[in-house]
Coordinates of C-alpha atoms in Angstrom, one line a residue:
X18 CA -27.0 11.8 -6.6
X19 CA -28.3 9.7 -4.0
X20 CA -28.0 6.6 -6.6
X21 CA -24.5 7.2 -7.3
X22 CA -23.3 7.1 -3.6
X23 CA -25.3 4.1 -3.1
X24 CA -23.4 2.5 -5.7
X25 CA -20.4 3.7 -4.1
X26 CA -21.3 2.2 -0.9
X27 CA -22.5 -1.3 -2.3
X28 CA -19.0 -1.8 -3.5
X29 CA -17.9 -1.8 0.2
X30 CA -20.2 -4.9 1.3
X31 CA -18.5 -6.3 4.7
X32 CA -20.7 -9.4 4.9
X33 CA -17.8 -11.8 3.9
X34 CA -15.1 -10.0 5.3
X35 CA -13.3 -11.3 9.0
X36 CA -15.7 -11.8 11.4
X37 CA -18.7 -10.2 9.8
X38 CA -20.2 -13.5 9.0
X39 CA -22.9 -12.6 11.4
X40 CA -24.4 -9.6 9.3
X41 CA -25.0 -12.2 6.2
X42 CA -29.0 -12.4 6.0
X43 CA -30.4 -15.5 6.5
X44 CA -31.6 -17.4 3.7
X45 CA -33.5 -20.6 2.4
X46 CA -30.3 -22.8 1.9
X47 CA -30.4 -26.5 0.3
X48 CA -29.6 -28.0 3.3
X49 CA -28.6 -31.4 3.1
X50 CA -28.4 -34.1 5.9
X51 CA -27.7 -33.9 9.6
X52 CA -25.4 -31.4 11.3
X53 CA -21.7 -32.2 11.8
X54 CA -20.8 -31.9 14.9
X55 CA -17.4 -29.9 16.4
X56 CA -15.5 -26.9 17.8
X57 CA -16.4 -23.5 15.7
X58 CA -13.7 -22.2 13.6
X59 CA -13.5 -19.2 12.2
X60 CA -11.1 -19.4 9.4
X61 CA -11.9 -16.1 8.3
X62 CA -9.1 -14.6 10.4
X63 CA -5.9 -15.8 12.8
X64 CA -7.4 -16.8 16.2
X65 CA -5.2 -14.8 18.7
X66 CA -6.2 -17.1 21.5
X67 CA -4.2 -19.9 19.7
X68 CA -1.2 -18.0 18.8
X69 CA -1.1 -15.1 21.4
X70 CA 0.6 -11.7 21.0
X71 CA 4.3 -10.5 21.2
X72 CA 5.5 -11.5 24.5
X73 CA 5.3 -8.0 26.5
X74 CA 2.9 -6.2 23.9
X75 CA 0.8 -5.3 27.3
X76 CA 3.5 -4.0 29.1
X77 CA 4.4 -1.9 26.1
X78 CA 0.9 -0.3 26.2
X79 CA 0.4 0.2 29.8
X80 CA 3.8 2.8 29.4
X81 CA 1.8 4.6 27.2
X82 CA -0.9 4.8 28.8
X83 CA 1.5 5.7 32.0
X84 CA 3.3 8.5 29.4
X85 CA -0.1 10.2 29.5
X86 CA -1.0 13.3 27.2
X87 CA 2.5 13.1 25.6
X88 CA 1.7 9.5 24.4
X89 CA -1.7 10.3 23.5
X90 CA -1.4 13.0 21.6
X91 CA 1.8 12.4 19.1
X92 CA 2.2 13.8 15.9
X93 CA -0.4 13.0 12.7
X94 CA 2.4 10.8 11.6
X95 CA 3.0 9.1 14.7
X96 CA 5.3 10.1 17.7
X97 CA 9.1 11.1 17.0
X98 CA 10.4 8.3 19.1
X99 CA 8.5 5.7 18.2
X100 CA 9.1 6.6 14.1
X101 CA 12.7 6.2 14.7
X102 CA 12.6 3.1 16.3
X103 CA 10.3 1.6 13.8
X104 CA 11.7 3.1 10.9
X105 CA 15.7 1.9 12.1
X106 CA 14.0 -2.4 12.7
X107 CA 12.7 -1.7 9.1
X108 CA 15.1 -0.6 7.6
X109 CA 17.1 -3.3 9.1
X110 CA 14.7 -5.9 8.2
X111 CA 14.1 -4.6 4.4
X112 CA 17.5 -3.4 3.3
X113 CA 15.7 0.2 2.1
X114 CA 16.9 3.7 3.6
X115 CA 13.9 4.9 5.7
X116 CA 14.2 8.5 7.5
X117 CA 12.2 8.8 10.0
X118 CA 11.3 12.0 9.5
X119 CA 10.5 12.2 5.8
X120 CA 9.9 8.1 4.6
X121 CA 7.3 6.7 7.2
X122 CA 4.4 7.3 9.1
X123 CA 2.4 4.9 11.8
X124 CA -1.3 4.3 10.6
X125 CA -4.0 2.3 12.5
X126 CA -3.1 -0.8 11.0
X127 CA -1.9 -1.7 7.6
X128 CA -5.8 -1.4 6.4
X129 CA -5.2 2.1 7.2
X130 CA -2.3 2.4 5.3
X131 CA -3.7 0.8 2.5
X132 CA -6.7 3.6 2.4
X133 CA -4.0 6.4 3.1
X134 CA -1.9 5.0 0.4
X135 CA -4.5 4.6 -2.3
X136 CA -6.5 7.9 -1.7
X137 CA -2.4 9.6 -1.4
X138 CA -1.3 8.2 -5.2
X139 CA -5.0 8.0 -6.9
X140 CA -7.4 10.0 -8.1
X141 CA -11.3 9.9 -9.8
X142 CA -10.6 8.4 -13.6
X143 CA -7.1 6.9 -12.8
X144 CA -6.4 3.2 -13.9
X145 CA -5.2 1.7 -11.0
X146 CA -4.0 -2.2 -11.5
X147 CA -4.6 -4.9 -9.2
X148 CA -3.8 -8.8 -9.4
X149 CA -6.2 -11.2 -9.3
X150 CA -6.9 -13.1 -6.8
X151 CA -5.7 -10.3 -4.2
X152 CA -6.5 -9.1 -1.2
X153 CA -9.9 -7.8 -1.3
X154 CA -9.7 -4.9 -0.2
X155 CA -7.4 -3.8 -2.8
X156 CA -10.4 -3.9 -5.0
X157 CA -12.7 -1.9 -2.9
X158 CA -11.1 0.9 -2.3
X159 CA -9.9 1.8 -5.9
X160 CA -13.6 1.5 -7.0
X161 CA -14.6 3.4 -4.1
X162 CA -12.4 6.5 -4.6
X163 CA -13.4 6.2 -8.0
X164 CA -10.9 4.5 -10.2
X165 CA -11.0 2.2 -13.3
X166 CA -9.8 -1.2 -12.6
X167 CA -7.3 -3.1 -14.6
X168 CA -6.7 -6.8 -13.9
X169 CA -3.5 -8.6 -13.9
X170 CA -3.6 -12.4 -13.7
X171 CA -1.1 -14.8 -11.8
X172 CA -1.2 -18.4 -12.5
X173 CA -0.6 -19.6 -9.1
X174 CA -1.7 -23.3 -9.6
X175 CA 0.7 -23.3 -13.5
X176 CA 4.1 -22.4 -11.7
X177 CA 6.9 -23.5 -9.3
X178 CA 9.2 -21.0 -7.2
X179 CA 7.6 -18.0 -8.3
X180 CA 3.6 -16.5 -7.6
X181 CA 2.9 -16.5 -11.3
X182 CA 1.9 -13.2 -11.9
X183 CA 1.5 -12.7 -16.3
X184 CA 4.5 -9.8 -16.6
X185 CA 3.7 -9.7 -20.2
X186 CA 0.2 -8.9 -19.4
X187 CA 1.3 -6.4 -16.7
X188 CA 3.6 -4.8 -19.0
X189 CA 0.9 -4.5 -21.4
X190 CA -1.4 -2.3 -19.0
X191 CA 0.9 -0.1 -17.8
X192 CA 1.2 0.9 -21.6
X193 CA -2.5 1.7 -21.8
X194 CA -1.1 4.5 -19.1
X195 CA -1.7 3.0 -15.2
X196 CA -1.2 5.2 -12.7
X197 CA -1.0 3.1 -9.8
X198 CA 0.0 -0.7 -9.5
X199 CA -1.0 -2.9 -6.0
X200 CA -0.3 -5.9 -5.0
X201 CA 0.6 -8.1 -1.6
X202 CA 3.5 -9.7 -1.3
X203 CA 3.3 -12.7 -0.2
X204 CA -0.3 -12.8 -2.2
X205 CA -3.7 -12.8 -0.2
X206 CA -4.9 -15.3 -0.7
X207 CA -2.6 -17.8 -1.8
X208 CA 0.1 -17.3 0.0
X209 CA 2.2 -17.5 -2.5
X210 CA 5.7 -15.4 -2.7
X211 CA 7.0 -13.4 -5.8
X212 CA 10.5 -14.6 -7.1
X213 CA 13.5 -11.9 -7.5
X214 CA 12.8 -12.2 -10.9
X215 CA 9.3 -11.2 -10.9
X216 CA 10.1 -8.4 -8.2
X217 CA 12.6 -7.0 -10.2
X218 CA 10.7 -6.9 -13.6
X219 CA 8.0 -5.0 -11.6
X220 CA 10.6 -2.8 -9.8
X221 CA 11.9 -2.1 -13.8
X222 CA 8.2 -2.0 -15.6
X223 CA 6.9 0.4 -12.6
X224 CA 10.0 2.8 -13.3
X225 CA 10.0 2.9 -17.0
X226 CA 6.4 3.8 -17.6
X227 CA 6.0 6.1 -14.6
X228 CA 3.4 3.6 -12.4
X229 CA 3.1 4.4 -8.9
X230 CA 3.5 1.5 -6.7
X231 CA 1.8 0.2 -3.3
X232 CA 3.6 -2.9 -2.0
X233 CA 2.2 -5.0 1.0
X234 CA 4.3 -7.1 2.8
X235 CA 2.5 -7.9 5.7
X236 CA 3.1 -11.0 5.9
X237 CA 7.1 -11.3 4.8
X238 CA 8.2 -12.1 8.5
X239 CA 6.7 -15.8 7.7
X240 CA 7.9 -17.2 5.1
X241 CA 8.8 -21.0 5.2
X242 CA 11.2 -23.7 3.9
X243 CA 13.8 -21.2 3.9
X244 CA 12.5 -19.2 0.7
X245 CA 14.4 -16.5 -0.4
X246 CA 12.2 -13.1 0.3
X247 CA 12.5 -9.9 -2.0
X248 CA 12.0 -6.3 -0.7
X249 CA 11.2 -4.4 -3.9
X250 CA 11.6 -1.2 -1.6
X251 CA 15.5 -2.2 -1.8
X252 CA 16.1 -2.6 -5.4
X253 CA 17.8 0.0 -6.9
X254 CA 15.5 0.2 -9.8
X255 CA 12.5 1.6 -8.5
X256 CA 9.5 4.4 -9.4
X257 CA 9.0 7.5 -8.1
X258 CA 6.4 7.1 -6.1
X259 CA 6.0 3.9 -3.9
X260 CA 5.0 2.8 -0.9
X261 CA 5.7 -0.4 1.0
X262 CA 2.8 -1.8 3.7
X263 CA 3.7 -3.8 6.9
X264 CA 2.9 -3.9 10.6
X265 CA 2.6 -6.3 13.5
X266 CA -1.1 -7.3 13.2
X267 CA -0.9 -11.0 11.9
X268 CA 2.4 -13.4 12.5
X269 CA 3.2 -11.3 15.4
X270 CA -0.7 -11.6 17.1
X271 CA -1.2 -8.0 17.7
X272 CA -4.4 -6.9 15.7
X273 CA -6.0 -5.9 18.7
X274 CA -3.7 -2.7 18.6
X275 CA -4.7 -1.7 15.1
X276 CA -1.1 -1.1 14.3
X277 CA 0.6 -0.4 11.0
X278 CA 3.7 1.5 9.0
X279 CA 3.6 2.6 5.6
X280 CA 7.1 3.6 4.3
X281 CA 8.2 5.3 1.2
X282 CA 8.7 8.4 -1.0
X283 CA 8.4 11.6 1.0
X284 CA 5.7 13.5 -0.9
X285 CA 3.4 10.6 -0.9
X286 CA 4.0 9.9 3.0
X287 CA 3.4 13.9 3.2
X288 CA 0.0 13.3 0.9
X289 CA -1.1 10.3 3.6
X290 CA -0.2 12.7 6.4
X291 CA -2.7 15.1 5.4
X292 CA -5.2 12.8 4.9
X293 CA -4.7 10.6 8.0
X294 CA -5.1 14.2 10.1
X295 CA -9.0 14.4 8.6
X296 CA -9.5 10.9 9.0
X297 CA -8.2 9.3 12.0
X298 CA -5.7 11.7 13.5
X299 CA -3.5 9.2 14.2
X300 CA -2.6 5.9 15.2
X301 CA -4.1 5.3 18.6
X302 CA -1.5 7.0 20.9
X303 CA -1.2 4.3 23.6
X304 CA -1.0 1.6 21.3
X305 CA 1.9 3.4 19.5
X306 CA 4.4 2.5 22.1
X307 CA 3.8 -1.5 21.5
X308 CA 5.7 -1.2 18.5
X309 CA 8.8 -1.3 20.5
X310 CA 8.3 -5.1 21.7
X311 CA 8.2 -5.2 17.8
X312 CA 11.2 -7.0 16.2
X313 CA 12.2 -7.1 19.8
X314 CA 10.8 -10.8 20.4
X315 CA 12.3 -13.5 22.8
X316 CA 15.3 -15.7 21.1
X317 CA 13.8 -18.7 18.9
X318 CA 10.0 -16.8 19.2
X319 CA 9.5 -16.2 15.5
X320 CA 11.2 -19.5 14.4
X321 CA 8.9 -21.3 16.5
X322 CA 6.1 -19.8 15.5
X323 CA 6.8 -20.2 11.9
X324 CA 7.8 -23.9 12.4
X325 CA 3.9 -24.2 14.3
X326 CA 2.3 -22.6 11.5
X327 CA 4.5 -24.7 8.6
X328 CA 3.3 -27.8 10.2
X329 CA -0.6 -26.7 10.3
X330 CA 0.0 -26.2 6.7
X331 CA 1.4 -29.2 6.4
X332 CA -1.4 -31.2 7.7
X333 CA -4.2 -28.9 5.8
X334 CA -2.6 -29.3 2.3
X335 CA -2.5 -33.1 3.1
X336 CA -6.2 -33.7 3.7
X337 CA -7.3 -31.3 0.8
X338 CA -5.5 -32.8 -1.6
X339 CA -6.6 -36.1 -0.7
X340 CA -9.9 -35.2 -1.9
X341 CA -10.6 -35.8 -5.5
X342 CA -11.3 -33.0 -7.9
X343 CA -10.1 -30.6 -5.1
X344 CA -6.7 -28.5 -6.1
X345 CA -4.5 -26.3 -3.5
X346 CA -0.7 -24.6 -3.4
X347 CA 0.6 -25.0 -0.7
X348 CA 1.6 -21.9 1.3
X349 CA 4.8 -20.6 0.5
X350 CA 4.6 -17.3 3.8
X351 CA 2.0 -16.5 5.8
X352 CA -1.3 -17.8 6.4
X353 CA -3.6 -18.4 4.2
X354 CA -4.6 -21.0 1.6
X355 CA -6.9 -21.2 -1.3
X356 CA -8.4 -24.4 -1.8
X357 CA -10.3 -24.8 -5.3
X358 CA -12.7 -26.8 -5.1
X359 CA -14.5 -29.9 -7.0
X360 CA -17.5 -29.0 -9.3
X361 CA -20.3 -28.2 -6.7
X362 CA -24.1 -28.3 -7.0
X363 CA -24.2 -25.0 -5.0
X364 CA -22.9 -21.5 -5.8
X365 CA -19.7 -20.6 -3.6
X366 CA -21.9 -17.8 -2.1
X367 CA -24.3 -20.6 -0.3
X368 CA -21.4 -23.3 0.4
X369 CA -19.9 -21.0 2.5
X370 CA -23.0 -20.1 4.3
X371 CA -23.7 -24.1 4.5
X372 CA -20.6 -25.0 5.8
X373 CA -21.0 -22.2 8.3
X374 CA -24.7 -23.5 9.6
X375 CA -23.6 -27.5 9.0
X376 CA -20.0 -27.5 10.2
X377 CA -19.8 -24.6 12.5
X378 CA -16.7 -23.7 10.0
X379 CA -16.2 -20.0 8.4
X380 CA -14.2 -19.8 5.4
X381 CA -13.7 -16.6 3.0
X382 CA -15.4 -16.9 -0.8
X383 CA -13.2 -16.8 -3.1
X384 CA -15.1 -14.2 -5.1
X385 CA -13.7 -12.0 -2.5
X386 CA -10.5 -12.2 -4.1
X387 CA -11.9 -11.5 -7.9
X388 CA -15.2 -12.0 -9.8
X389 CA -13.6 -15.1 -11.2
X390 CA -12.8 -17.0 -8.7
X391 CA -16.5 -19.0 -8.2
X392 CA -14.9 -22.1 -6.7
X393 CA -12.3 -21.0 -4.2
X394 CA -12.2 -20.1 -1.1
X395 CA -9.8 -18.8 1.5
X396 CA -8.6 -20.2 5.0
X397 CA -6.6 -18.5 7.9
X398 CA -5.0 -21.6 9.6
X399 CA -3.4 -19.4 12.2
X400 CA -5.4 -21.4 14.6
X401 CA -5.0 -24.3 17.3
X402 CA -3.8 -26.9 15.2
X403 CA -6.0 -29.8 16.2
X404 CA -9.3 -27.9 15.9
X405 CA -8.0 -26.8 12.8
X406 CA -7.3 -30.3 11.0
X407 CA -11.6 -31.2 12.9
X408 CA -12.6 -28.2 11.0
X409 CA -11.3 -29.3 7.4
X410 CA -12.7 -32.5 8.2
X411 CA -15.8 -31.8 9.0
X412 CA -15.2 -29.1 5.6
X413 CA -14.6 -32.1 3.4
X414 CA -17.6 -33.8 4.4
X415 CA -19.6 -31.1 3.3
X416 CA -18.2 -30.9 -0.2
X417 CA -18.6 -34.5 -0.3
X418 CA -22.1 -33.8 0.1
X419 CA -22.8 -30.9 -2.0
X420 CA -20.5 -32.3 -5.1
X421 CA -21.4 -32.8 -8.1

């Protein structure tokens, strides 16, 4: 017994994950010249100090904390109030029908959605399908309540205009009898968005063999170069069961609050509500009432901020592709990219620990993202943009040293 739920466990490793580089043990690395000097960037997440949080987010708390006992103690599923005010922006936003009493509930931040969600539509035994790469934790918590994983490529370097998910491949697993599909749109890591077309054959393949799905759009507020964004939860082709992701943690700064909002079918939000009032109660009850600076920013706020992010890109998928043998897409919404890198002399485990203790610069493993991915590795460039264009420098040299 005690072997089993230290299996369980292991699959949960947070060494690699945002701002847990310092719990990596040290080890003997192949170290290789002197240090490169610079400004620490952790690349692992958005720095908040660079890009700071929805104008009036503090204001927003102090009211609740001024509401008192009423504010602290709402509803499992969030307070009234605040439900209809975030389910009316969404529903705005996303085109889908969202009652607030019966389609969404407020979760401390979309990585508590994501566990509500999966532990609400999947059970011991199920096949559950994810894409790889993905976000991580997508992974982790299907093996960790116990589910079989199926894989679903995407050819993100092969296409143009679309992520490059295999549909034939997709619709070939959900024959072998999936019960739950996941995936983020825009994709963690790449940062690459999902056409109508591939939205809609999902929507239709999700519906006709009876697969749950768990969409999450964190990041669809930043999309850039004017792409054309799909909701899948406004289709009118879609399963059963669903659930769409999204909260205010990352293009709009406010991680801090641990917010999120699942939305979808009632009896799943019913399922999450029940298991959100054995796990965390609630989503903090002060930090609740921020949500209403949410989708309530100043004129021109979000187009700036995209614009500032766009040219960071910019400037990051210039130097990396200057350097031979290394291969990246550039962002299409969000933040992220997923350089691949040249053929190394070192194991992407240690060049991330190397670049770390050389560079002062943290980037994400790729093998985060999938077993596959042995020479990738992710970036958050939600950072200040100069310290962020030093840190890939400073990067580069590094692989220049440790290539092949």
């Amino acid at each position: 017994m005690e072997d089993l739920l230290m299996k369980k466990f292991a699959k949960l490793g947070v060494e690699n994950a945002p701002g847990q580089e310092k719990l990596q043990k040290k080890k003997e690395l192949d170290i290789r010249g002197e240090k490169i000097e610079g400004p620490t960037v952790d690349f692992s997440h958005g720095d908040v100090d660079a890009f700071e949080p929805l104008p009036g987010s503090k204001e927003c708390f102090d009211a609740g904390v001024a509401a008192g006992g009423k504010q602290a103690y709402t509803e499992y599923r969030g307070g009234y109030d605040m439900r209809k005010d975030v389910a009316e922006k969404l529903s705005a936003f996303t085109g889908a029908s969202i009652d607030p009493d019966k389609n969404i509930i407020l979760t401390p931040g979309t990585q508590g959605a994501l566990f509500l969600a999966i532990g609400s539509m999947a059970a011991r035994g199920d096949k559950v399908a994810i894409v790889e790469p993905d976000y991580f934790a997508n992974r982790k918590l299907a093996e960790f309540f116990e589910c079989e994983i199926v894989p679903v490529p995407m050819d993100y370097f092969g296409v143009k205009d679309r992520a490059g998910i295999d549909l034939d491949r997709l619709e070939a697993v959900f024959q072998e009898g999936i019960r739950l599909f996941l995936f983020s749109n825009p994709n963690n890591p790449t940062g690459a968005v999902y056409s109508r077309e591939e939205v809609l054959k999902i929507a239709s393949l999700a519906k006709k063999y009876h697969v749950s799905l768990i969409v999450d759009e964190l990041y669809s507020r930043q999309v850039f170069d004017g792409r054309e964004y799909t909701h899948l939860c406004a289709q009118e082709e879609i399963p059963e069961e669903m659930v769409t992701i999204i909260g205010p943690s990352k293009t709009e700064s406010l991680s801090g609050y641990r917010l999120g909002a699942a939305f979808g079918s009632e009896e799943v939000i019913t399922r999450m509500e029940k298991l959100q009032a054995i796990v965390s109660l609630r989503a903090a009850g002060y930090c609740q009432a921020v949500f209403r600076c949410w989708f309530n920013e100043p004129e021109g706020f979000m187009e700036d901020r995209i614009l500032a992010h766009q040219k960071i890109r910019d400037d990051l998928v210039e130097k990396f592709k200057s350097v031979p043998g290394m291969h990246v897409r550039p962002t299409e919404a969000g933040s992220y990219l997923f350089p691949q890198l040249p053929p190394m002399d070192v194991p992407i485990g240690d060049f991330t620990k190397i670049l770390r203790q050389l560079a002062g610069v943290t980037v994400t493993p790729g093998t985060e993202f999938g077993p596959g991915f042995t020479d990738s590795f992710r970036i958050n460039f939600s950072q200040d943009h100069e310290k962020a264009l030093a840190a890939a420098d400073r990067l580069i040299q590094v692989v220049e040293r440790y290539r092949k």
